[in-house]
Coordinates of C-alpha atoms in Angstrom, one line a residue:
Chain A
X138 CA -37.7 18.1 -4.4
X139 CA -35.2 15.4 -4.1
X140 CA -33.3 13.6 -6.8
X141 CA -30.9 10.5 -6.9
X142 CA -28.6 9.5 -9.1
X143 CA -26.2 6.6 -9.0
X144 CA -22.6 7.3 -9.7
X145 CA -20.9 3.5 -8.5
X146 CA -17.3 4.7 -10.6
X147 CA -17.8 8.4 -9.6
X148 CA -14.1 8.0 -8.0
X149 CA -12.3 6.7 -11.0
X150 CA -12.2 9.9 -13.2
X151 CA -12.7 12.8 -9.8
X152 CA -12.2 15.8 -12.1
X153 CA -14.9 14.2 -14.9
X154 CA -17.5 14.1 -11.6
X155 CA -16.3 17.4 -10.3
X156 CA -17.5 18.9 -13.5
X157 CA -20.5 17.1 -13.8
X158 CA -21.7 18.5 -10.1
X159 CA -21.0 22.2 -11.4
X160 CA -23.1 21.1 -14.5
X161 CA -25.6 20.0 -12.5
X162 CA -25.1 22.9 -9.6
X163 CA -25.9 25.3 -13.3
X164 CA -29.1 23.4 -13.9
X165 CA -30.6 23.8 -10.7
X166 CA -29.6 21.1 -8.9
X167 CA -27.7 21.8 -5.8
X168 CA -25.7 18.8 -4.0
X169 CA -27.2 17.7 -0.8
X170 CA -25.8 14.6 0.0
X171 CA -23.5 12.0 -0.7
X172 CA -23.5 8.4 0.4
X173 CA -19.8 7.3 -0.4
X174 CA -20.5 3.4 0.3
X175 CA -23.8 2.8 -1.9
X176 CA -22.7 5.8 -4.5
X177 CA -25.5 8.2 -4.8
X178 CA -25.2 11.1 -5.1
X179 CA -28.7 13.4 -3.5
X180 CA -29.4 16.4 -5.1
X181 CA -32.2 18.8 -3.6
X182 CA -34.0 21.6 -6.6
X183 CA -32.9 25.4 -6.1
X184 CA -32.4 28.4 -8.0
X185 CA -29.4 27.5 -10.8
X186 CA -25.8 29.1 -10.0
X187 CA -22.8 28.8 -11.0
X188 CA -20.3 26.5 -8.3
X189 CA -17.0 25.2 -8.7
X190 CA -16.9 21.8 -6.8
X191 CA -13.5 19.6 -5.3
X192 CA -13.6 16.1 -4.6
X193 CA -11.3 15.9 -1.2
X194 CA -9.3 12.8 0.0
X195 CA -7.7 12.8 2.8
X196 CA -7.3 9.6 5.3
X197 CA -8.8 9.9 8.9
X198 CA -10.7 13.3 7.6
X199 CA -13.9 13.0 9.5
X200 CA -14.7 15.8 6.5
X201 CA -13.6 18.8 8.5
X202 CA -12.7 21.1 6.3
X203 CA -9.5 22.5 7.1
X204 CA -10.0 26.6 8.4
X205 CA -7.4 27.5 5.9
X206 CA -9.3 26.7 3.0
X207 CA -12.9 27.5 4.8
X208 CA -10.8 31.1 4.9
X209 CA -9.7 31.4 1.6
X210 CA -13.7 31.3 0.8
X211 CA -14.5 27.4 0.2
X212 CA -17.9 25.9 1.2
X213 CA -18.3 22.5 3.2
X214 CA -20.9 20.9 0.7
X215 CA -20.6 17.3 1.3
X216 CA -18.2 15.5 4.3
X217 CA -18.3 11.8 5.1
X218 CA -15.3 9.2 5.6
X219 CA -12.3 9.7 4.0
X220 CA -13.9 12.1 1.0
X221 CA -15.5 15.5 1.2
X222 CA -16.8 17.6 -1.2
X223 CA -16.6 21.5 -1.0
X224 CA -17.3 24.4 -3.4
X225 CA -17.3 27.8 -4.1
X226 CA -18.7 30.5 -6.4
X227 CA -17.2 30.4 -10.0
X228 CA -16.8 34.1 -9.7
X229 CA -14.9 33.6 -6.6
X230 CA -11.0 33.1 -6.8
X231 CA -9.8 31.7 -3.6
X232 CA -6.4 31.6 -3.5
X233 CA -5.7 27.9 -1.8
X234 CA -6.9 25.3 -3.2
X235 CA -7.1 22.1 -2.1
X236 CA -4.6 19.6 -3.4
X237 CA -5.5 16.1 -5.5
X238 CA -2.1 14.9 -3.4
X239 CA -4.5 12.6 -0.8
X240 CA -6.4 11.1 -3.7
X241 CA -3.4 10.4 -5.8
X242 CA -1.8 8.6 -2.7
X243 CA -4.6 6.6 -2.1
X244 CA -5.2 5.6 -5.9
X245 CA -1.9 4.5 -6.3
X246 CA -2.3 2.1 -3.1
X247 CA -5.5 0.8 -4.6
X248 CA -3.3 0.1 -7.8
X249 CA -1.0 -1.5 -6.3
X250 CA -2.9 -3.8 -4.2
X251 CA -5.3 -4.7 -6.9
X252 CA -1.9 -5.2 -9.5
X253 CA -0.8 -7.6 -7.2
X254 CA -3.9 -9.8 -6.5
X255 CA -4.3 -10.3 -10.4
X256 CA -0.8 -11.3 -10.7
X257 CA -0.9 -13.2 -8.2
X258 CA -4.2 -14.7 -8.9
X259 CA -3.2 -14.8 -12.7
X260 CA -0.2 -17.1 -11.4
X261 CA -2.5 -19.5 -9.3
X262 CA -4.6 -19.7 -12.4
X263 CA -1.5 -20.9 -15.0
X264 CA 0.0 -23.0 -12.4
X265 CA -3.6 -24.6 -12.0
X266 CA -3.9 -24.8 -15.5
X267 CA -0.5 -26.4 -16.5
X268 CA -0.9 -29.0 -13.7
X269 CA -4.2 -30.2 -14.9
X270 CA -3.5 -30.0 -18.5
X271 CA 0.2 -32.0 -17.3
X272 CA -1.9 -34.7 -15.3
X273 CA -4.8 -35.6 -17.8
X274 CA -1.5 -35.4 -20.1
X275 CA 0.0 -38.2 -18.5
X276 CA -2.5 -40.2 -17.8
X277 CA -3.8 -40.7 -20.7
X278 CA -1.0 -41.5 -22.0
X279 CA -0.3 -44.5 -19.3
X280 CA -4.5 -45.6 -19.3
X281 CA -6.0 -44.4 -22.2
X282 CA -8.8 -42.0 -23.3
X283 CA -11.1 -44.5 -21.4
X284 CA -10.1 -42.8 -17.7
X285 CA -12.2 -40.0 -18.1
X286 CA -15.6 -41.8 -18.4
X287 CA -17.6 -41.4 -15.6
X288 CA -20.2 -43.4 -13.3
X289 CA -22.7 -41.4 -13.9
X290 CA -23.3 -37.7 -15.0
X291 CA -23.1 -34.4 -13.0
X292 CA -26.4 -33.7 -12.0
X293 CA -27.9 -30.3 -13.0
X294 CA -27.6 -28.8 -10.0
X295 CA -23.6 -29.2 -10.2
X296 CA -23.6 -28.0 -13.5
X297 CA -25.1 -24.7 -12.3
X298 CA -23.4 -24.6 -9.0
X299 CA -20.0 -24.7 -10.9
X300 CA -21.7 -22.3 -13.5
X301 CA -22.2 -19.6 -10.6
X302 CA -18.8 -20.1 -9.4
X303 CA -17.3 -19.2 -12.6
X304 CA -19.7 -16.4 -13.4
X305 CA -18.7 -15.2 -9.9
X306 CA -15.0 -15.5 -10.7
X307 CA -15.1 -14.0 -14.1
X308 CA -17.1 -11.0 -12.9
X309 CA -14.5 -10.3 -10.0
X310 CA -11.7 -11.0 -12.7
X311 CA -13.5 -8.0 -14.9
X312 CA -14.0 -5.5 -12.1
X313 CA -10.4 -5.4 -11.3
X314 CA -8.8 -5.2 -14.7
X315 CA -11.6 -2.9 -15.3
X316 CA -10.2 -1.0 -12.0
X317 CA -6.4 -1.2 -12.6
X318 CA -6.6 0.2 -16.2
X319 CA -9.1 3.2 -15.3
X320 CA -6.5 3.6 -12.0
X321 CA -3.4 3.9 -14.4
X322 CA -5.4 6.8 -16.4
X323 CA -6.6 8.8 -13.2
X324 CA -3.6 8.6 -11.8
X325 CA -1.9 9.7 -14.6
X326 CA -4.0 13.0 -15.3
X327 CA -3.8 13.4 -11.1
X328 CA -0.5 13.7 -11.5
X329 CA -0.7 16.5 -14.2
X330 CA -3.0 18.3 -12.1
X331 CA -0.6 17.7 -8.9
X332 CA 1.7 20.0 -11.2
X333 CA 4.8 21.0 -8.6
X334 CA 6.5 21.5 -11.6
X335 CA 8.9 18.4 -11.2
X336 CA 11.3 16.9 -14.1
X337 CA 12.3 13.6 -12.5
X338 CA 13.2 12.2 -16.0
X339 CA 16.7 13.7 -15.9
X340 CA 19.1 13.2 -12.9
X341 CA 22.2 13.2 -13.7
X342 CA 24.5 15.3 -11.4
X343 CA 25.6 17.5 -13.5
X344 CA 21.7 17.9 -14.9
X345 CA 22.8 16.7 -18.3
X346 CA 22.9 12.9 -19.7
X347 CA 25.4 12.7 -22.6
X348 CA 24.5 11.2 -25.5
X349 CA 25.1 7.3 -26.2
X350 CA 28.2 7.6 -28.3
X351 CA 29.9 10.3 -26.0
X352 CA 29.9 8.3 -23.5
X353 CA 31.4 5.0 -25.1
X354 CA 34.4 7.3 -26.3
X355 CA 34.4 9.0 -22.6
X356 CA 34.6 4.9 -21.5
X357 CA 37.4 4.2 -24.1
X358 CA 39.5 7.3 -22.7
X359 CA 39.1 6.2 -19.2
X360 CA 37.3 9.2 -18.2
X361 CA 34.4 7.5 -17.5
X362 CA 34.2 4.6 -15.0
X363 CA 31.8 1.4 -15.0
X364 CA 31.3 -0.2 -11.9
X365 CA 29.0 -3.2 -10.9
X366 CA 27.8 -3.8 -7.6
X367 CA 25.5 -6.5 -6.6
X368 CA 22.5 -6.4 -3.5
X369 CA 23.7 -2.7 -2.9
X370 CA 19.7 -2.1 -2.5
X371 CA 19.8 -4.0 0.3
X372 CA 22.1 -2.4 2.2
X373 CA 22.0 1.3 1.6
X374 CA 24.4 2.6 4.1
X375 CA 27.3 0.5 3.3
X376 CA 26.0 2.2 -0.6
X377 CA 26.2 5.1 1.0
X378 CA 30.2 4.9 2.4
X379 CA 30.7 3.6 -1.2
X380 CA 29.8 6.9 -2.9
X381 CA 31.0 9.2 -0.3
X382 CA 34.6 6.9 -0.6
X383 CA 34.4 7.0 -4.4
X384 CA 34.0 11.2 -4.4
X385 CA 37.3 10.9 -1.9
X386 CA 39.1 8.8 -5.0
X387 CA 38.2 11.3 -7.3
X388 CA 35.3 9.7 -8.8
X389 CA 32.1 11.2 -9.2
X390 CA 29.0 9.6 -9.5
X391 CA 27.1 10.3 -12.8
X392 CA 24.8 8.1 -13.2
X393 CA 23.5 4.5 -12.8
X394 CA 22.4 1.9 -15.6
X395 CA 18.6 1.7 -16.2
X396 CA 18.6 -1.9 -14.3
X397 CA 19.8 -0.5 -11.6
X398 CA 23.7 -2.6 -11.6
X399 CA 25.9 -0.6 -13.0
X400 CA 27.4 2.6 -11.0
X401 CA 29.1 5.4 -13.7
X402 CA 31.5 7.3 -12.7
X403 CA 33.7 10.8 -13.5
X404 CA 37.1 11.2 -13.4
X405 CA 36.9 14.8 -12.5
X406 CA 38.5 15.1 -8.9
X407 CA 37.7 14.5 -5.2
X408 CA 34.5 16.2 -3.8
X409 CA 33.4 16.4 -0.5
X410 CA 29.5 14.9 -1.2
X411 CA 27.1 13.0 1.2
X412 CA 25.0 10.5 -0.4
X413 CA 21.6 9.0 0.8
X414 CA 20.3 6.2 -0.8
X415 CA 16.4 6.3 0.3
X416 CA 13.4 4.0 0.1
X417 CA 9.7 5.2 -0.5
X418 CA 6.6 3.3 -1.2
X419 CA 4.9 5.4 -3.9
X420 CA 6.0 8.8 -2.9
X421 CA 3.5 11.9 -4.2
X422 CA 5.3 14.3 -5.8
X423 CA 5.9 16.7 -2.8
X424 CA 8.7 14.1 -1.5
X425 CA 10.9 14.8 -4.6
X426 CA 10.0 19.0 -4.3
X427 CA 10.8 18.8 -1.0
X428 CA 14.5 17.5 -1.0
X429 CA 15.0 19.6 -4.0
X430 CA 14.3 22.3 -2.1
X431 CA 16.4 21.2 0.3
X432 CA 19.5 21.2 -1.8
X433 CA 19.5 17.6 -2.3
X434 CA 19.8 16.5 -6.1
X435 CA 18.5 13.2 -7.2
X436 CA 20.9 10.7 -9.1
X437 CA 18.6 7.9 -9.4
X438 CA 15.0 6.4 -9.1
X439 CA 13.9 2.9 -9.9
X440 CA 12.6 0.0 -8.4
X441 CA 9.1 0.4 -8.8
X442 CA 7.0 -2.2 -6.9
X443 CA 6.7 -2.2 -3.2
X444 CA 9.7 0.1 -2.9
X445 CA 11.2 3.0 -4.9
X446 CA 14.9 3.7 -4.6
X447 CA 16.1 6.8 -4.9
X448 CA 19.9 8.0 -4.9
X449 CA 20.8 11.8 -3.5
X450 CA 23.4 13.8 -3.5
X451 CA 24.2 16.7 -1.5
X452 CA 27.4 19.4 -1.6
X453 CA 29.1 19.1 2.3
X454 CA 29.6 23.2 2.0
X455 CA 33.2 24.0 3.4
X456 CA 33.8 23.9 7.2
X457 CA 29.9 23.1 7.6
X458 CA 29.1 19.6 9.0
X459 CA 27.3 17.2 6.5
X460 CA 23.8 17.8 5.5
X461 CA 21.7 15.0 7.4
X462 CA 18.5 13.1 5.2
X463 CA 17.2 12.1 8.1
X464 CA 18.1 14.6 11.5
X465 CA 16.3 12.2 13.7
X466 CA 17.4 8.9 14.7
X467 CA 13.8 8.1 15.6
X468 CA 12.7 8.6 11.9
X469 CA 15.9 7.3 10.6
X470 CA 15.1 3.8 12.3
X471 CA 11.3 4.3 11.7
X472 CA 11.9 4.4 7.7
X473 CA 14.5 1.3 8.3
X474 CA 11.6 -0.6 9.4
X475 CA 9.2 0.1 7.0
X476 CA 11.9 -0.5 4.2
X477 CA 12.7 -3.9 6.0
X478 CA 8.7 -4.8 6.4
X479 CA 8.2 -4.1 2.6
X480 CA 12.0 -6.4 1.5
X481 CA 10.1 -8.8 3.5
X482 CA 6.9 -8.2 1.6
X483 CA 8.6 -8.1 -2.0
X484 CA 11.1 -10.9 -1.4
X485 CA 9.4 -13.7 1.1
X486 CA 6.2 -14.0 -0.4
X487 CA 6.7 -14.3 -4.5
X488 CA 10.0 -16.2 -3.6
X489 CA 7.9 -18.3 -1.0
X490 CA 5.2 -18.8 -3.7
X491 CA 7.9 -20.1 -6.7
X492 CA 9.3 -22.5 -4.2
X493 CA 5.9 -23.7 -3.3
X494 CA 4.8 -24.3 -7.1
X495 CA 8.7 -25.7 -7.5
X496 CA 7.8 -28.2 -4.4
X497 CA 4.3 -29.5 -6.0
X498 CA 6.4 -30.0 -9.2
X499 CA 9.0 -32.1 -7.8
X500 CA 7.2 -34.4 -5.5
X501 CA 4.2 -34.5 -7.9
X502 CA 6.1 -36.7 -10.1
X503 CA 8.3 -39.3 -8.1
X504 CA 11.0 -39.7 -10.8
X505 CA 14.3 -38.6 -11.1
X506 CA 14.1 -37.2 -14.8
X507 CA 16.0 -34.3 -16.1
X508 CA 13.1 -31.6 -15.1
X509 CA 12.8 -33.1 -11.9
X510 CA 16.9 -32.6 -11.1
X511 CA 16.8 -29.1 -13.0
X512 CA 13.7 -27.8 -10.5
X513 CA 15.5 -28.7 -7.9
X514 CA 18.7 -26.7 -8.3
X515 CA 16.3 -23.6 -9.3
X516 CA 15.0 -24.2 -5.9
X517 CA 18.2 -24.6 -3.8
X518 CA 19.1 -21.8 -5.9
X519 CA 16.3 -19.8 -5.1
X520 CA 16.6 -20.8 -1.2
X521 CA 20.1 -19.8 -1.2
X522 CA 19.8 -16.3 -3.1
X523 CA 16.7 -15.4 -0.5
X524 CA 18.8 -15.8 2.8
X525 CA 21.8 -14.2 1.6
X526 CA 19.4 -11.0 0.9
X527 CA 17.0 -10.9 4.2
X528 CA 20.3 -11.6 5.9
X529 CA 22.1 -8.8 4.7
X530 CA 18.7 -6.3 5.1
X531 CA 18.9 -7.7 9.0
X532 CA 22.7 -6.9 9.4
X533 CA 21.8 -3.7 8.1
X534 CA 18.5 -3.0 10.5
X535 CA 21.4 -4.1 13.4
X536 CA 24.0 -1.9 12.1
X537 CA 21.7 1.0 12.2
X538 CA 20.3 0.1 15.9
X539 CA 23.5 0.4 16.8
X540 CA 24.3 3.8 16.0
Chain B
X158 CA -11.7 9.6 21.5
X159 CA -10.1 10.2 17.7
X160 CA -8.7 13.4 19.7
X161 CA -7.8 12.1 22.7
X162 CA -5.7 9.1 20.9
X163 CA -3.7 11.6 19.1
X164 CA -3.3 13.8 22.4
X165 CA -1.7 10.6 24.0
X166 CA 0.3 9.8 21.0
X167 CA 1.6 13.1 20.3
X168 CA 2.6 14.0 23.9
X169 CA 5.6 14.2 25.1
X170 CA 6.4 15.4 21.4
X171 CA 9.9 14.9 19.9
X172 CA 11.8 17.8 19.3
X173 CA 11.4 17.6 15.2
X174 CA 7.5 17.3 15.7
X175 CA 7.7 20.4 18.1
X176 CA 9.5 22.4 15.7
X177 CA 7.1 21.3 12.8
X178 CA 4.0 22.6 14.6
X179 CA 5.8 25.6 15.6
X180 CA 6.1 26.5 12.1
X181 CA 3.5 25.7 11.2
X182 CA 1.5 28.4 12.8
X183 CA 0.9 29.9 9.4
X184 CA 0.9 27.9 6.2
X185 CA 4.4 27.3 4.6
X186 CA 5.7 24.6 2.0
X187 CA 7.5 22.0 3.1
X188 CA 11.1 23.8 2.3
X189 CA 9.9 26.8 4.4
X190 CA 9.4 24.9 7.7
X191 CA 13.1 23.8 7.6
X192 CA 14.4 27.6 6.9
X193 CA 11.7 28.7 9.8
X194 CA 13.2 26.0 12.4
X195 CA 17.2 26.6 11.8
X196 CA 16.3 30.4 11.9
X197 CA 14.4 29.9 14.9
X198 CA 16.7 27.9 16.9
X199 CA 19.7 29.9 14.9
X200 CA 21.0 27.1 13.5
X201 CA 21.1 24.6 16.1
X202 CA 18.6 22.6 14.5
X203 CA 18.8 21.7 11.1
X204 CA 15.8 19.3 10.3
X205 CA 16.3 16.6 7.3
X206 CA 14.2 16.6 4.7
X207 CA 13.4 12.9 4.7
X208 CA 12.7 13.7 8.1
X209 CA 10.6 16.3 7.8
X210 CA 8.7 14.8 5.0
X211 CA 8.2 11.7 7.1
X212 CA 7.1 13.8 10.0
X213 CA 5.0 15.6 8.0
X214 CA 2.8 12.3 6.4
X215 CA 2.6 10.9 9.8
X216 CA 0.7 14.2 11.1
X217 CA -1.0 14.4 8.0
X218 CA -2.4 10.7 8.7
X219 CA -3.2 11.9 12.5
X220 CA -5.4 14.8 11.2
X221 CA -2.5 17.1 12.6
X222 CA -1.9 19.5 9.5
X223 CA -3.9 19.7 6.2
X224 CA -2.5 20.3 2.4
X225 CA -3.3 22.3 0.1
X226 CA -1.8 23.9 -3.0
X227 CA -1.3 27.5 -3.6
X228 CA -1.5 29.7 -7.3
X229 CA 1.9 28.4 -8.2
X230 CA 0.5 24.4 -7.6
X231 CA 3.2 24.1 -4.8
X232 CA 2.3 21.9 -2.0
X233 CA 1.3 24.4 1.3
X234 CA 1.0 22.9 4.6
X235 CA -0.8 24.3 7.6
X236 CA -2.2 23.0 11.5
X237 CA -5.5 21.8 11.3
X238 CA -7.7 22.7 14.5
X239 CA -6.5 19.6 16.3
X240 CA -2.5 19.9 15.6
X241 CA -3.5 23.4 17.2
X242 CA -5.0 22.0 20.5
X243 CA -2.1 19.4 20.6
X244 CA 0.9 21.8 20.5
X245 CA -0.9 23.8 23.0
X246 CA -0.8 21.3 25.5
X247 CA 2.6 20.4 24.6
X248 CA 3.3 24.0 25.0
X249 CA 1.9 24.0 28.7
X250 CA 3.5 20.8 29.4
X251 CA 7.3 22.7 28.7
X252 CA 6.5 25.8 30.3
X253 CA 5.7 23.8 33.5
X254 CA 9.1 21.7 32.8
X255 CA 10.7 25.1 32.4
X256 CA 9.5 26.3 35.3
X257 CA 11.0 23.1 37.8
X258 CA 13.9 23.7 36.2
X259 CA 14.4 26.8 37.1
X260 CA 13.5 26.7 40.5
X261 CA 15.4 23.3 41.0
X262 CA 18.9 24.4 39.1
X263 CA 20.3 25.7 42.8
X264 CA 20.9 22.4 43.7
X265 CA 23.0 21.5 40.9
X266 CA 25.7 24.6 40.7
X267 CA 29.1 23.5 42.2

């Protein structure tokens, strides 16, 4: 006997629906099949046991089941897509399991995407808004109330064409705050569950971050050294030679400023470091383990959005060459492009977007009033802080072609 | 075919890739492949850990290799049956290099 049930946010809370099959797995239902696009979830009757179930996400899958973890005693039970679903016996204890990593990765894409259309829509919406409210503002004002009478009514079917519309745009509205909220809250007990056993909330090179009012007498005593430096995001090898010339003068980096500006500095001696400054967009936690691993320790992370910087430092052991980030030049240029392609993303397109809503203001009204004069400038402004920063990302892309 | 794709992407493989899958012929973290290669190659090659990382998505992407985590929740990688069938034929592919080279190298000694 067959039974249905449909589960359409089944993917939003994975380890609430992995306990739910075993429930169900104990009750005599065993899980037959799984249609991922409509969300139902087929179960067929037989004899109650007791299963431990994993939700699988991994892009390009095809639901093979990888032989390690077929080995280690895990059962295919569901494969389709990008997801699969296997189990095993609770008494069993394999010893891989498979890792919420793929999942976590794709949730956070999701997240971002979806971030970004409300902001983006939430910004058409204002601008729309604020221009209307500015128009019927103005003329009334010149014309009177009187404008706004019209000819003759909407008719009803109007009314409810606009109706459906706005229904329509309201329920899409829902769905993705509803989405981006229950995203942030998966995401953040998928990371728990991701475990490596990562503290990213301290790096500092020396693994300890002084307290407020040691530091402003370190400051006072010249010990400790404040430097600014502008745009050094967007050119991360010239950062780079910075650092590794700073650690040559004796000063040694400590850490940065939460915005991201302002570069602290020791006054302990010259050290023979290498520095990478490194770009990743929404790295899972096996990035960080992984250069840790690899000796690298990690000064700084910020920047969330399209990009994550990260700043790493490395020892240059004595009569060794310098440890390399990045060994191969093809990768090296491959991660220069996909840090160039998402500047582009981050920069062009809200920058395009003020300057658009900057243009309708401007020409919208055809005086030359004080707010007219003042957009204007914020738009040359704009204009001119844009080029300066693709152009030095594409010196940079060229710098690095070269070598 | 998905396979075939892959096959034609993946071969000739870069050196780092090569090294990777070599590895890779048990299960290892991510740390372990770079201590496997430079022992390997006895310290000619030194892979980067961005680069290996990178490396390492890209297969994961291709259906190369497949993660897991082990008892200590550290992230364990290892070839899937595919990566398997592609280092093979990249394997067959140097031998037979290898092998011209070899019986071609007279022609080149002073």
């Amino acid at each position: 006997m067959r039974k249905r049930f449909f589960r359409p946010f089944w993917s939003y809370d994975v380890v609430k629906t992995e306990y739910w099959l075993n429930r169900m797995s104990m009750s005599g239902l065993r899980l037959n099949n799984v249609n991922f696009k409509t969300r139902f979830f087929s179960f067929e009757t037989a004899a109650p046991e007791s299963l431990i179930h994993r939700v699988i996400y991994q892009k390009g899958f095809g639901g093979n089941v990888p032989p390690g973890l077929l080995a280690a005693g895990w059962g295919s039970a569901v494969s389709g897509g990008n997801f699969s679903i296997i189990r095993h016996d609770a008494g069993a204890d394999p010893t891989l399991n498979p890792s919420y990593a793929g999942l976590l990765v794709r949730n956070r894409r999701l997240k971002q995407i979806i971030g970004i259309l409300l902001a983006v829509l939430l910004g058409m919406f204002c601008a729309m808004v604020t221009a209307n409210i500015l128009i019927i503002a103005l003329l009334t004002s010149i014309a009177g109330p009187a404008t706004f009478v019209a000819d003759d009514g909407p008719t009803a079917v109007q009314i409810l064409q606009i109706c459906l519309i706005v229904a329509a745009v309201l329920l899409t509205f829902a769905w993705m705050i509803f989405t981006y909220f229950r995203l942030r809250k998966a995401n953040s007990q998928l990371e728990r569950l991701c475990g490596d056993n990562l503290n990213l909330n301290v790096p500092a090179t020396q693994d300890i971050l002084l307290p407020r009012r040691e530091e402003k007498r370190l400051l006072r005593s010249k010990k400790l050294v404040r430097k600014h430096r502008r745009d050094w995001t967007y050119e991360p090898d010239k950062t780079e030679q910075w650092l590794e010339a700073m650690e040559k003068k004796g000063l040694n980096l400590y850490r940065l400023s939460p915005t991201g500006l302002t570069f602290y500095f020791w006054k302990l001696g010259p050290r023979r470091m290498k520095y990478t400054v490194d770009y990743q967009n929404q790295a899972p936690d096996a990035y960080f383990t992984l250069n840790r691993d690899a000796g690298w320790k990690l000064i700084y992370r910020g920047g969330r959005r399209f990009m994550e910087t990260s700043i790493w430092v490395h020892e240059i052991p004595p009569d060794s060459p310098a440890p390399q980030f990045y060994s191969d030049a093809e990768s090296r240029l491959k991660q220069v492009r996909r840090f160039i392609v998402a500047n582009f993303l981050g920069l062009l397109l809200p920058s395009l977007m003020f300057i658009f809503v900057l243009c309708e203001n401007v020409f919208l009204l055809n005086t030359l009033d004080p707010l007219n004069i003042l957009s204007l400038l914020l738009m040359i402004f704009l204009i001119l802080q844009l080029v300066f920063s693709l152009s030095r990302i594409i010196r940079y892309y060229f710098r690095i072609k070269k070598n | 075919m998905n396979a075939e794709k892959q096959i034609k992407n993946y071969l000739p493989m870069t050196e780092t890739a090569y090294y990777i899958l070599l590895a890779l012929h048990a299960p290892l973290h991510g740390y372990g492949i770079i201590k496997y290669v430079e022992e390997l190659t006895l310290g000619r090659i030194r892979l980067g850990s961005g680069t290996v990382y990178g490396t390492l998505s890209k297969m994961q992407k291709d259906q190369l290799i497949a993660v897991y985590t082990d008892a200590g929740r550290k992230t364990v990688y290892e070839m899937t049956v595919l990566g398997r069938r592609v280092l093979a034929l990249e394997m067959e592919r140097i031998k037979k290099l290898y092998a011209d080279t070899v019986s071609q190298e007279g022609y080149f000694h002073a």
